[in-house]
GROMACS .gro file of C-alpha atoms in nm:
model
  406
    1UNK     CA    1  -6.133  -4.014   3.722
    2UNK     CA    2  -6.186  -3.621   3.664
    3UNK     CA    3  -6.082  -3.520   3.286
    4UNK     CA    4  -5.742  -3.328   3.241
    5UNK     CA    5  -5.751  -3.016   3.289
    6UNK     CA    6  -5.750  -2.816   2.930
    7UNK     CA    7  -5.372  -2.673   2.830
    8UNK     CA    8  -5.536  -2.343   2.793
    9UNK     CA    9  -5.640  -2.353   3.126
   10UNK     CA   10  -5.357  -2.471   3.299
   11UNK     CA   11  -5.122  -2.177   3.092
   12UNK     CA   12  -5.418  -1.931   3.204
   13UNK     CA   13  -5.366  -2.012   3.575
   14UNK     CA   14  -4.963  -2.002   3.585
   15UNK     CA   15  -5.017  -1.679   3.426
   16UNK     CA   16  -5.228  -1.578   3.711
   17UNK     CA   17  -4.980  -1.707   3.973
   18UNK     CA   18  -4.683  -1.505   3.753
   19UNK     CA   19  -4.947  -1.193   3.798
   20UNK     CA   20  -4.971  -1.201   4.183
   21UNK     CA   21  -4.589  -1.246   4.201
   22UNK     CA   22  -4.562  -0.919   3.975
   23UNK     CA   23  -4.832  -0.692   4.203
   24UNK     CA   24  -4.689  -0.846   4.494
   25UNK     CA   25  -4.279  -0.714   4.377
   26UNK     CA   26  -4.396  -0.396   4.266
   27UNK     CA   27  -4.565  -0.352   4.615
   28UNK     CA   28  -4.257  -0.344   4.750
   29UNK     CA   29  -4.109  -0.017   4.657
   30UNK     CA   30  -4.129   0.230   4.946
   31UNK     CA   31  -4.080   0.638   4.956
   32UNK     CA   32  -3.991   0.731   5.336
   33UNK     CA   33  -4.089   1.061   5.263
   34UNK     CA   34  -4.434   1.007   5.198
   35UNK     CA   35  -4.457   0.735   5.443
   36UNK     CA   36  -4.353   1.016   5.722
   37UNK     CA   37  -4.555   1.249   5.569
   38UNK     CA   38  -4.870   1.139   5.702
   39UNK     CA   39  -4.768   1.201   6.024
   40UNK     CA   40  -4.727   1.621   6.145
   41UNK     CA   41  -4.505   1.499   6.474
   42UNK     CA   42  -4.256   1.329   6.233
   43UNK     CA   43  -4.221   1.642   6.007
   44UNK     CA   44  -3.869   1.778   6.110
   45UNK     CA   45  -3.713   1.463   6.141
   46UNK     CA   46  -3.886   1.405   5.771
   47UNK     CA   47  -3.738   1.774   5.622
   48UNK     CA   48  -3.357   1.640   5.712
   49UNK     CA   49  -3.387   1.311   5.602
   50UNK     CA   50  -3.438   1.506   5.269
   51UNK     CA   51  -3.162   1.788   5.351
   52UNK     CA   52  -2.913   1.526   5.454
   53UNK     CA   53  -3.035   1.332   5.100
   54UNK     CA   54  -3.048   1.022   5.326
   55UNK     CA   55  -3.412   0.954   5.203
   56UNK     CA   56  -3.316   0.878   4.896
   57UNK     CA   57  -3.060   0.642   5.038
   58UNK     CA   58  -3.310   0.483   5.237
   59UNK     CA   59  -3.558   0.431   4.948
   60UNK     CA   60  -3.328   0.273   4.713
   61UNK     CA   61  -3.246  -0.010   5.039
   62UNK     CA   62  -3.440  -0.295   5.103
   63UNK     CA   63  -3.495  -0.471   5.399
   64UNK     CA   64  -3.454  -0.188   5.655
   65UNK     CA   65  -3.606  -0.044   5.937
   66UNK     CA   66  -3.639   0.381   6.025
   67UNK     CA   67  -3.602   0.504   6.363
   68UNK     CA   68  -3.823   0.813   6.357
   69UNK     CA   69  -3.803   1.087   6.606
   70UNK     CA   70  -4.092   1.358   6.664
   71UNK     CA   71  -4.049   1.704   6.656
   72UNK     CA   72  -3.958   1.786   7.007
   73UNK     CA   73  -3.744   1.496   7.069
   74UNK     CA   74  -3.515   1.647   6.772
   75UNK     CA   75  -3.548   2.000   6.894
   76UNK     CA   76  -3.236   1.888   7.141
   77UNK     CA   77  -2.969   1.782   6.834
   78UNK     CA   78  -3.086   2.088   6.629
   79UNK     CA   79  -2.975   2.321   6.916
   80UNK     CA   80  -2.638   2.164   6.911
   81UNK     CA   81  -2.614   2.348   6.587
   82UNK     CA   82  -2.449   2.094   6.442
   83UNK     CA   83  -2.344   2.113   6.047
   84UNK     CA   84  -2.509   1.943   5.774
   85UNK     CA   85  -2.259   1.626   5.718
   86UNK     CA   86  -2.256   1.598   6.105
   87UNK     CA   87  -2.636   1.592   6.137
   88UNK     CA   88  -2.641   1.290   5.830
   89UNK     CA   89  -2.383   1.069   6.053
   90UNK     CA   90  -2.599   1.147   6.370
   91UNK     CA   91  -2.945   1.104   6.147
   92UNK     CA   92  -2.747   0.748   5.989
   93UNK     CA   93  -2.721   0.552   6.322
   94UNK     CA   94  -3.129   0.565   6.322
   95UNK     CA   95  -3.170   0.381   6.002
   96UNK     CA   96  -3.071   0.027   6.117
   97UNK     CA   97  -2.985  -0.237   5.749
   98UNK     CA   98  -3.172  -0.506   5.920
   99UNK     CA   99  -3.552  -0.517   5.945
  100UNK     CA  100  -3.726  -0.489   6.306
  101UNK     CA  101  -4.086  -0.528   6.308
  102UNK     CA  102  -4.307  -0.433   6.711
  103UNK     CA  103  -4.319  -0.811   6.714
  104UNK     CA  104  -3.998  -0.889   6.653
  105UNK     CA  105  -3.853  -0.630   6.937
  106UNK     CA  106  -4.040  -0.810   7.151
  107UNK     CA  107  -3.859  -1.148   7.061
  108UNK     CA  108  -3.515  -1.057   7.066
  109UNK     CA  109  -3.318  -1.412   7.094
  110UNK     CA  110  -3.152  -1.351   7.476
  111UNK     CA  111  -3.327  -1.072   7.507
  112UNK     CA  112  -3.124  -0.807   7.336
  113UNK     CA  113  -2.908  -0.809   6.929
  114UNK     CA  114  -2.660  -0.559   6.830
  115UNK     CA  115  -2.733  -0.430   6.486
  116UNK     CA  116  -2.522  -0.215   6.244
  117UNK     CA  117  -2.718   0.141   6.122
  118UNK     CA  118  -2.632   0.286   5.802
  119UNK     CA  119  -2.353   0.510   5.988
  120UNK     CA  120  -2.187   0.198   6.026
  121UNK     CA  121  -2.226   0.092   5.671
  122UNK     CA  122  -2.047   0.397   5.540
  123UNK     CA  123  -1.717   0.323   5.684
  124UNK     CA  124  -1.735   0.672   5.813
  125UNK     CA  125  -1.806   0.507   6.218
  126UNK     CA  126  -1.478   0.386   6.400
  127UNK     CA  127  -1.469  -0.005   6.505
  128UNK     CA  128  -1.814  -0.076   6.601
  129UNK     CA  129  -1.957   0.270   6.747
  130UNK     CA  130  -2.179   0.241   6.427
  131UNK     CA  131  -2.425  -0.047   6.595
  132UNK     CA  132  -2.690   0.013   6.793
  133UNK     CA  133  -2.815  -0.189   7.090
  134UNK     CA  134  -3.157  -0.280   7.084
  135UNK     CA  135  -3.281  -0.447   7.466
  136UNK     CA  136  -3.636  -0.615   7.582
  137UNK     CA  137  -3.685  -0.489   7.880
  138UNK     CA  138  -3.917  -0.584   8.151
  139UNK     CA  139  -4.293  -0.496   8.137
  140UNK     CA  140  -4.283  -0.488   7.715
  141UNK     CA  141  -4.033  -0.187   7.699
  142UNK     CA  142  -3.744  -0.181   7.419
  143UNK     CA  143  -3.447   0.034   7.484
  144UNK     CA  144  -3.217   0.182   7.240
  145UNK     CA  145  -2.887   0.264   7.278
  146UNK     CA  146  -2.524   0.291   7.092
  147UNK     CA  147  -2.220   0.076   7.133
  148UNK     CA  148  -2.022   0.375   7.201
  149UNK     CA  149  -2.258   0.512   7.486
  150UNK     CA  150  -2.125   0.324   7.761
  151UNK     CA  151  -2.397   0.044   7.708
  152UNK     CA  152  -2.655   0.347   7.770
  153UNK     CA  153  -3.026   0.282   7.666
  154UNK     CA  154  -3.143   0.626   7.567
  155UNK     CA  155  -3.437   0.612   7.440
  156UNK     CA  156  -3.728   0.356   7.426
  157UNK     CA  157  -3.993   0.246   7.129
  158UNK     CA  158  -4.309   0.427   7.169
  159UNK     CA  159  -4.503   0.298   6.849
  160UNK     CA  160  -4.497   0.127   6.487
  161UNK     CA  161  -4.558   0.389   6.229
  162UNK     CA  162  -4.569   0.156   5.895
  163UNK     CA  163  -4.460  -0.164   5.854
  164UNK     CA  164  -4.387  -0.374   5.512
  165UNK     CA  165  -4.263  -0.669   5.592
  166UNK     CA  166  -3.962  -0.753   5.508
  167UNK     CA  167  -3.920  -0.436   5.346
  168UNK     CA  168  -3.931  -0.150   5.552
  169UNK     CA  169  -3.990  -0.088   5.921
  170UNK     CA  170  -4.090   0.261   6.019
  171UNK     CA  171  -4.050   0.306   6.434
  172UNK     CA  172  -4.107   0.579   6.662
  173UNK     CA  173  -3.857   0.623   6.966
  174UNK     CA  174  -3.862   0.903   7.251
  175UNK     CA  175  -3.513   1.054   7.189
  176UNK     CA  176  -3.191   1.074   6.969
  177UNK     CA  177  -2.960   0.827   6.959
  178UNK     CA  178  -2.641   1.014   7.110
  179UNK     CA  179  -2.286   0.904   6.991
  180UNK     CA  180  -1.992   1.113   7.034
  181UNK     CA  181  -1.843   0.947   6.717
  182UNK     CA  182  -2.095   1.092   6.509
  183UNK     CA  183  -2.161   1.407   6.660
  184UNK     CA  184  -1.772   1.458   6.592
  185UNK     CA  185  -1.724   1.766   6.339
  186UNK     CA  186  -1.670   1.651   6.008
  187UNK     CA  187  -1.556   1.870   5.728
  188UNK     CA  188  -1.822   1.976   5.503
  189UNK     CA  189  -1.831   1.934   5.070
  190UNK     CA  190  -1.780   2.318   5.048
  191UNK     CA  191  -1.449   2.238   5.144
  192UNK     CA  192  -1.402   2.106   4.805
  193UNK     CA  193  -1.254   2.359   4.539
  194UNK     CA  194  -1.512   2.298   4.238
  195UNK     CA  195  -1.353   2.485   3.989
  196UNK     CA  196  -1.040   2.294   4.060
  197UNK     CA  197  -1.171   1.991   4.034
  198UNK     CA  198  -1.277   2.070   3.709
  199UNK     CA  199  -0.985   2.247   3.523
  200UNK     CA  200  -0.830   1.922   3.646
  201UNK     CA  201  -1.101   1.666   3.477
  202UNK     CA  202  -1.095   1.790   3.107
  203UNK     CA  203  -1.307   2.071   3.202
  204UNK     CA  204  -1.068   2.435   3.254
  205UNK     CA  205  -1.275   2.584   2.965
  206UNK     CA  206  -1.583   2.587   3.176
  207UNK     CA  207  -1.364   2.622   3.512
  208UNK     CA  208  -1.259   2.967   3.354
  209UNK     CA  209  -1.648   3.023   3.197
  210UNK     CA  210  -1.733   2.991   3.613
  211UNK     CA  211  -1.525   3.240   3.728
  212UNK     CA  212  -1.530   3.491   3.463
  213UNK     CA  213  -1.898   3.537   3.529
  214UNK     CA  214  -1.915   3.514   3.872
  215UNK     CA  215  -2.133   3.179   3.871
  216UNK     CA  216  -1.842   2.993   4.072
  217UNK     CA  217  -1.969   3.137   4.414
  218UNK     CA  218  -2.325   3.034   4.373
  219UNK     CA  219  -2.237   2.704   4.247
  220UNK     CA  220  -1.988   2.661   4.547
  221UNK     CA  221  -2.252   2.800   4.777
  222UNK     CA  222  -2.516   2.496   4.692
  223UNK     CA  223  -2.241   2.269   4.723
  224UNK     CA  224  -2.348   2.190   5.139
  225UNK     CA  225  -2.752   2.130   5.062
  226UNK     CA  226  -2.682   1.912   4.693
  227UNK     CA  227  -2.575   2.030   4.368
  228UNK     CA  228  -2.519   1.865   4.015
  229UNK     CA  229  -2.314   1.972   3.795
  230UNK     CA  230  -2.298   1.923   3.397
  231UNK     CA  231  -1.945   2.022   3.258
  232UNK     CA  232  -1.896   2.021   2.890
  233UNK     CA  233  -1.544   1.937   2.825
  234UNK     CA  234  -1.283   2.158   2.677
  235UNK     CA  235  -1.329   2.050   2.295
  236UNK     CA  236  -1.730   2.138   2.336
  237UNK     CA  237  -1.663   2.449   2.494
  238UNK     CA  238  -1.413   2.519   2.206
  239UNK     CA  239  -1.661   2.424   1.923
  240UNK     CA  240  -1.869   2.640   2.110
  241UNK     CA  241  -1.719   2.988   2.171
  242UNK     CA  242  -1.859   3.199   1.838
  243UNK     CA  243  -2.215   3.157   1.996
  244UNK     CA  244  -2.065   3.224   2.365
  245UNK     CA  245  -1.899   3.539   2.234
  246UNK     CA  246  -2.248   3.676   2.107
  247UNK     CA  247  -2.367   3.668   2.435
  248UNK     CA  248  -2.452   3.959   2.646
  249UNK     CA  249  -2.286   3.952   3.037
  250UNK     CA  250  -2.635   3.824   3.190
  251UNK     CA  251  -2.679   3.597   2.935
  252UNK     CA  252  -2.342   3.426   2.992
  253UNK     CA  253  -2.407   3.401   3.301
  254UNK     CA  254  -2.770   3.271   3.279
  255UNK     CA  255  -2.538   2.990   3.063
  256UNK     CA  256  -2.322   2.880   3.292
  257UNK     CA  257  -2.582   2.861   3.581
  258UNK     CA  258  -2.769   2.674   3.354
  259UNK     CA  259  -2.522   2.397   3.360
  260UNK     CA  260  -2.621   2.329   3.695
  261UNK     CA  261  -2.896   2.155   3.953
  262UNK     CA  262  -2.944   2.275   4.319
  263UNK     CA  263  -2.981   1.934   4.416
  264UNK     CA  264  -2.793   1.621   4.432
  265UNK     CA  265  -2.878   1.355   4.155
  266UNK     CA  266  -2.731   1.018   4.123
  267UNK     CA  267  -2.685   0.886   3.778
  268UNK     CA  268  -2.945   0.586   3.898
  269UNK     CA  269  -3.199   0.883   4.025
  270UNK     CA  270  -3.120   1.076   3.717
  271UNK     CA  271  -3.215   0.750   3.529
  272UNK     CA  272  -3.554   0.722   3.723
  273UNK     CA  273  -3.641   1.096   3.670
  274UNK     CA  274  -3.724   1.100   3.316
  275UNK     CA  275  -3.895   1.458   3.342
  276UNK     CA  276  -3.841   1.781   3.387
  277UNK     CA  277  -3.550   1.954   3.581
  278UNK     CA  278  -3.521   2.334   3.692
  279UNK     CA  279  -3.140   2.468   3.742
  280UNK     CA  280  -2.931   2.725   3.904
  281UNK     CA  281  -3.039   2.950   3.632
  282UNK     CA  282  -3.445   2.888   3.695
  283UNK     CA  283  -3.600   3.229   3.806
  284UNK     CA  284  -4.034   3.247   3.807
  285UNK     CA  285  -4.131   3.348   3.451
  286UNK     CA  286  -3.790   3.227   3.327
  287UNK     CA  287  -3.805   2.823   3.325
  288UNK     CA  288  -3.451   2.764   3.223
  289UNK     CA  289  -3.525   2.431   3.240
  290UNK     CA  290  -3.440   2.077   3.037
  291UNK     CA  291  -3.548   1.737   3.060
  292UNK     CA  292  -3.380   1.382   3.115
  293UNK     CA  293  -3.432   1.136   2.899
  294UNK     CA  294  -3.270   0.738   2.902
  295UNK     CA  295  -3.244   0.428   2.681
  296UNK     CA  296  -3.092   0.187   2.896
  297UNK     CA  297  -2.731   0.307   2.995
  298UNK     CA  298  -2.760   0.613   2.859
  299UNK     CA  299  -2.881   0.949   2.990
  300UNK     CA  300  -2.970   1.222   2.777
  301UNK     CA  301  -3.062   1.576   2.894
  302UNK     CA  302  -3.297   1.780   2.643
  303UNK     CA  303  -3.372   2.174   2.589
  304UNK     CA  304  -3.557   2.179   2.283
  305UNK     CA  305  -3.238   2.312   2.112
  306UNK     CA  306  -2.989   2.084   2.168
  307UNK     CA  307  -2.992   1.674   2.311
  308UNK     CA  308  -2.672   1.637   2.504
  309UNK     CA  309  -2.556   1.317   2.660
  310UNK     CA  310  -2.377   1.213   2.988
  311UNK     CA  311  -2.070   1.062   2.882
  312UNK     CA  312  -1.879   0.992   3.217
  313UNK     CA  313  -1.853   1.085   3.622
  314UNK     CA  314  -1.552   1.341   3.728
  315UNK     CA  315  -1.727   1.331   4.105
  316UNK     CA  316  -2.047   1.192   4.319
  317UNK     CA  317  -1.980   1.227   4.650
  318UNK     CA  318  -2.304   1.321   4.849
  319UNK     CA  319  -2.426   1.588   4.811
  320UNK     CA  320  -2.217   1.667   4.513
  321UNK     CA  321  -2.182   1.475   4.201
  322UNK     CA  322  -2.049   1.628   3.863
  323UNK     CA  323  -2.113   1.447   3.528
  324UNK     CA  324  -1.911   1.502   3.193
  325UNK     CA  325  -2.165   1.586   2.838
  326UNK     CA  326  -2.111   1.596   2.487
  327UNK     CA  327  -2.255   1.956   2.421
  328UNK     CA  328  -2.289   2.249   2.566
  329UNK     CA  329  -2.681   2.250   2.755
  330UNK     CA  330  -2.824   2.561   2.543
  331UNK     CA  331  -3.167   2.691   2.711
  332UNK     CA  332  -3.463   2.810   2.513
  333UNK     CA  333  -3.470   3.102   2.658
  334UNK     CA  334  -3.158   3.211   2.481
  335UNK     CA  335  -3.131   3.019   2.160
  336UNK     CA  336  -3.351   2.938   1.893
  337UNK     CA  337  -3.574   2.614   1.939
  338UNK     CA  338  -3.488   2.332   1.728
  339UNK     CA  339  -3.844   2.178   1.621
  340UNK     CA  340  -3.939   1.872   1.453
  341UNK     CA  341  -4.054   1.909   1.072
  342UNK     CA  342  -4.301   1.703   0.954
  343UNK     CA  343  -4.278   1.465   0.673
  344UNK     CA  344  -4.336   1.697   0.304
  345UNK     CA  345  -4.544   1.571   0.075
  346UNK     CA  346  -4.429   1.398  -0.214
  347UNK     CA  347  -4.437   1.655  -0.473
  348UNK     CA  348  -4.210   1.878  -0.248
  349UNK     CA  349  -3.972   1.630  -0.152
  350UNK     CA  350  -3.708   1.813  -0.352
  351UNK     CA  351  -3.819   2.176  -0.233
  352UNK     CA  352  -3.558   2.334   0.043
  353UNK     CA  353  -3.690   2.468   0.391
  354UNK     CA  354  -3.584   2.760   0.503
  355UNK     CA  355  -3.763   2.698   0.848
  356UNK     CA  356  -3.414   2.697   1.069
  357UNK     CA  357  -3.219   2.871   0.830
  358UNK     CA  358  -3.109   3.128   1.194
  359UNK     CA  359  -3.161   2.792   1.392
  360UNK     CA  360  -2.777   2.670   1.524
  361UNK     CA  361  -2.655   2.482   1.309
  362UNK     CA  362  -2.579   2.172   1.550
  363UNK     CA  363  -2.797   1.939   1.690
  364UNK     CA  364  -3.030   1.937   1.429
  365UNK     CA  365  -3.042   1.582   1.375
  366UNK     CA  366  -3.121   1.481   1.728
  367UNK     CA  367  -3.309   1.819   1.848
  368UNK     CA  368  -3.643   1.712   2.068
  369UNK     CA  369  -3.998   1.828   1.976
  370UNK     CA  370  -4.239   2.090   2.147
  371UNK     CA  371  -4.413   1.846   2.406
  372UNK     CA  372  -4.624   1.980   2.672
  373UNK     CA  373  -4.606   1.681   2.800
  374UNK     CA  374  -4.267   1.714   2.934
  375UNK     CA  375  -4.367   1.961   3.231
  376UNK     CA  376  -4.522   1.694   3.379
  377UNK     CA  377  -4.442   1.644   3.728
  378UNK     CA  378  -4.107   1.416   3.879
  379UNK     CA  379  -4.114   1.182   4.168
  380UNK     CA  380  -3.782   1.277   4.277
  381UNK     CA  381  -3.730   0.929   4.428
  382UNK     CA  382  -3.822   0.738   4.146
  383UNK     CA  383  -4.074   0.547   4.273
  384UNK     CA  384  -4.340   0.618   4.042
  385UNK     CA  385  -4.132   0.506   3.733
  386UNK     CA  386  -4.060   0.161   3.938
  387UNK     CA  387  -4.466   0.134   3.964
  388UNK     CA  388  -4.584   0.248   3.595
  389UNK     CA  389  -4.340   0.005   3.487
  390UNK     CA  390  -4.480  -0.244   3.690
  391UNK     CA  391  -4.863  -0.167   3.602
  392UNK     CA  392  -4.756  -0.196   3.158
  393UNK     CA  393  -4.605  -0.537   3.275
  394UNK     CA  394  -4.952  -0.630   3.446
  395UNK     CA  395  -5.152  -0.517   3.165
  396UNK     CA  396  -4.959  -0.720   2.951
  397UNK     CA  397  -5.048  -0.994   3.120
  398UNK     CA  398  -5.376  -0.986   3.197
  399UNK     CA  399  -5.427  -0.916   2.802
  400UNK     CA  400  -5.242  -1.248   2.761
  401UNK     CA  401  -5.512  -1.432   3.022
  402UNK     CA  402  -5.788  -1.292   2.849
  403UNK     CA  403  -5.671  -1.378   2.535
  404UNK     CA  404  -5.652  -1.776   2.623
  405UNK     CA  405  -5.982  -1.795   2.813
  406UNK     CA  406  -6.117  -1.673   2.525
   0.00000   0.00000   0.00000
C-alpha cells in the first residue's frame, strides 16, 4: 500500500489547481477593438463600434458573439447617411447575447434558432424586430436575416475571425443586417438642453459659469460623439468664487472646459481607468489634464492641486453621463500645485514652512504628489486593470507553492 501523500504536498497541488482556475478566468476578458484590429477589412466597422461606444458595451458582456462586416459591405449603410444613435440601433442587431461558434452554425437544432441582438436587449426594438434569424442552409451556407425583414436572409457567414469559447464569438458576414425598425430616425442626445439639466440638479452656479463664458456650445456640441461632465454643485461653486473672480476671461473659460471629457465614461469605466484623462480644455503644450483615482466605491479625480470626489449621478445616458463632485477640478496650469512635504527632522518639528504660504488654502490635506508616473498610458476599456489584477493574484500564489515545497 503506497504511503500518504505528505499534507504539504497535497495543499501544494490544490494550490496549483486554484492557479489554473485563476489564468484560465483572467483569460477570459476580451477587448473587441483590438480583436478587430488585426484585421484592415474590418476597420470601419471597428471605428463605429467605438463612435457608437458600443465596444465598450460589448467588452463588459460575456458570452456573446460579433457580427463583423468589412469595409465595403458597410460602405452601403454609411451612404444612407444615417445619424449617430440610428447607426448604434442598426450596428446593435449584429451583436447577438448568445454565443455562436462556425461549429455551432452548422448544428442549429431544426436547422435554424431565432436569437435576440443587443438592439433587442435595449428595449429600444418593437415586439420582436430585435432577433435575428440565423438558417443552415444547404451545401454548409448560414443565412442571416431579421424578424422584421419579411423572413429575408440577407447576408451569409463568410468566416470565423476569433473565437473564445464561451466568451466571445467574432464572425464575418457579406452584408448589413437591414431592419426598418432600426434604421427608423431616432432623436439624437444633442437634443438634450445640458445647461438645463443642470441648473435643475443642484448645479445653476456652473449652468450660469457655462454660458457666461461661452463653454455651453462646445460642451453641447460633443454631446452626439460622448461627453462627461463633472459639475460642482452650487455650495462649491459658492466657496469658490474669490479665486473665480481673479481669473482672466480665457482663463475662466479654460475652467469651465476643464470640467469636462470629450468622451463618454461610465462610473464602472471610470473605475477601471485609474490614469490619466485629457478634457475639453486639453490643447498640445497645455495638458489640462487630471487623473482618476478609486478605493473601492469611490472615485476620486486628481490635479495636483486639488483631490475632488464623485459624490452622485445627475445623468448617464449614452453617450452622455454627468457626475456631481465635491470641489471645484482646479488645473495646474492655472493654480498653484499642491506638493507633498516630506517628514522634518526632529529638531525642526516645531519650525513653520512657509513652502505654500500663496498655495490655496483648500485641499491641502488631501492634495496628490508630483508623480511622473501618472502619464502613463489608459486602456480605455479596462481590460488591462482586469489582467494586472489577475497576474498580483497569480504571483501570490505561486509564492505560496514555493513556499510549501520548500
Amino acid at each position: 500500500m503506497a504511503p500518504p501523500r505528505p499534507l504539504t504536498s497535497t495543499l501544494a497541488l490544490s494550490l496549483s489547481v486554484i492557479l489554473l482556475l485563476l489564468l484560465s478566468s483572467t483569460s477570459q476578458a476580451h477587448n473587441i477593438t483590438r480583436i478587430l484590429a488585426k484585421h484592415p477589412e474590418l476597420s470601419t466597422f471597428n471605428h463605429y463600434l467605438t463612435v457608437t461606444h458600443l465596444a465598450a458595451e460589448i467588452n463588459r458582456r460575456q458570452t456573446i458573439t460579433v457580427l463583423a462586416i468589412d469595409n465595403a459591405a458597410m460602405s452601403a449603410i454609411l451612404a444612407k447617411h444615417l445619424s449617430i444613435p440610428t447607426l448604434k440601433n442598426v450596428l446593435s442587431l449584429h451583436v447577438l447575447v448568445d454565443y455562436f461558434g462556425a461549429k455551432k452554425l452548422h448544428q442549429l437544432t431544426g436547422g435554424s434558432t431565432l436569437t435576440a441582438s443587443m438592439f433587442q436587449s435595449t428595449g429600444t426594438a418593437d415586439g420582436t424586430t430585435g432577433y435575428v434569424n440565423i438558417t443552415n442552409l444547404k451545401g454548409g451556407k448560414v443565412g442571416f436575416g431579421t424578424e422584421d425583414n419579411n423572413g429575408k436572409l440577407n447576408s451569409f457567414y463568410q468566416k470565423s475571425v476569433q473565437e473564445i469559447p464561451y466568451n466571445i464569438s467574432v464572425l464575418q458576414i457579406s452584408q448589413v443586417l437591414t431592419s426598418a425598425e432600426a434604421e427608423a430616425p431616432t432623436a439624437g442626445p444633442s437634443d438634450v438642453n445640458l445647461t438645463s439639466i443642470l441648473a435643475k440638479q443642484g448645479c445653476k452656479a456652473f449652468s450660469d459659469m457655462l454660458i457666461a463664458t461661452g463653454a455651453a456650445a462646445t460642451f453641447q456640441t460633443n454631446v452626439d460623439g460622448g461627453l462627461t461632465v463633472f459639475c460642482p454643485t452650487d455650495a462649491v461653486i459658492s466657496a469658490f468664487a474669490p479665486k473665480y473672480k481673479n481669473l482672466t476671461t480665457p482663463q475662466k473659460l479654460a475652467l469651465v472646459l476643464y470640467h469636462g471629457i470629450p468622451v463618454y465614461q461610465s462610473l464602472q469605466m471610470l473605475k477601471s481607468s485609474n490614469g490619466v484623462i485629457n478634457t475639453l480644455a486639453t490643447d498640445k503644450a497645455n495638458k489640462y489634464d487630471f487623473t482618476v483615482q478609486n478605493d473601492g466605491e469611490e472615485v476620486s479625480l486628481e490635479t495636483k492641486v486639488v483631490t475632488a470626489k464623485i459624490t452622485g449621478t445627475v445623468l448617464d445616458q449614452d453617450p452622455l453621463v454627468i457626475y456631481k463632485v465635491n470641489k471645484v477640478l482646479q488645473p495646474k496650469e492655472l493654480f498653484k500645485v499642491v506638493k507633498t512635504k516630506a517628514a522634518p527632522a526632529p529638531k525642526e518639528a516645531d519650525a513653520p514652512s512657509d513652502d505654500n504660504a500663496d498655495a490655496p488654502s483648500e485641499d491641502d490635506a488631501d492634495a496628490p504628489s508630483e508623480d511622473d508616473s501618472a502619464d502613463a498610458k489608459v486602456d480605455d476599456n479596462g481590460v488591462s486593470g482586469l489582467m494586472k489584477g489577475g497576474r498580483l493574484v497569480v504571483a501570490g500564489f505561486s509564492l505560496c507553492i514555493g513556499v510549501l515545497l520548500m
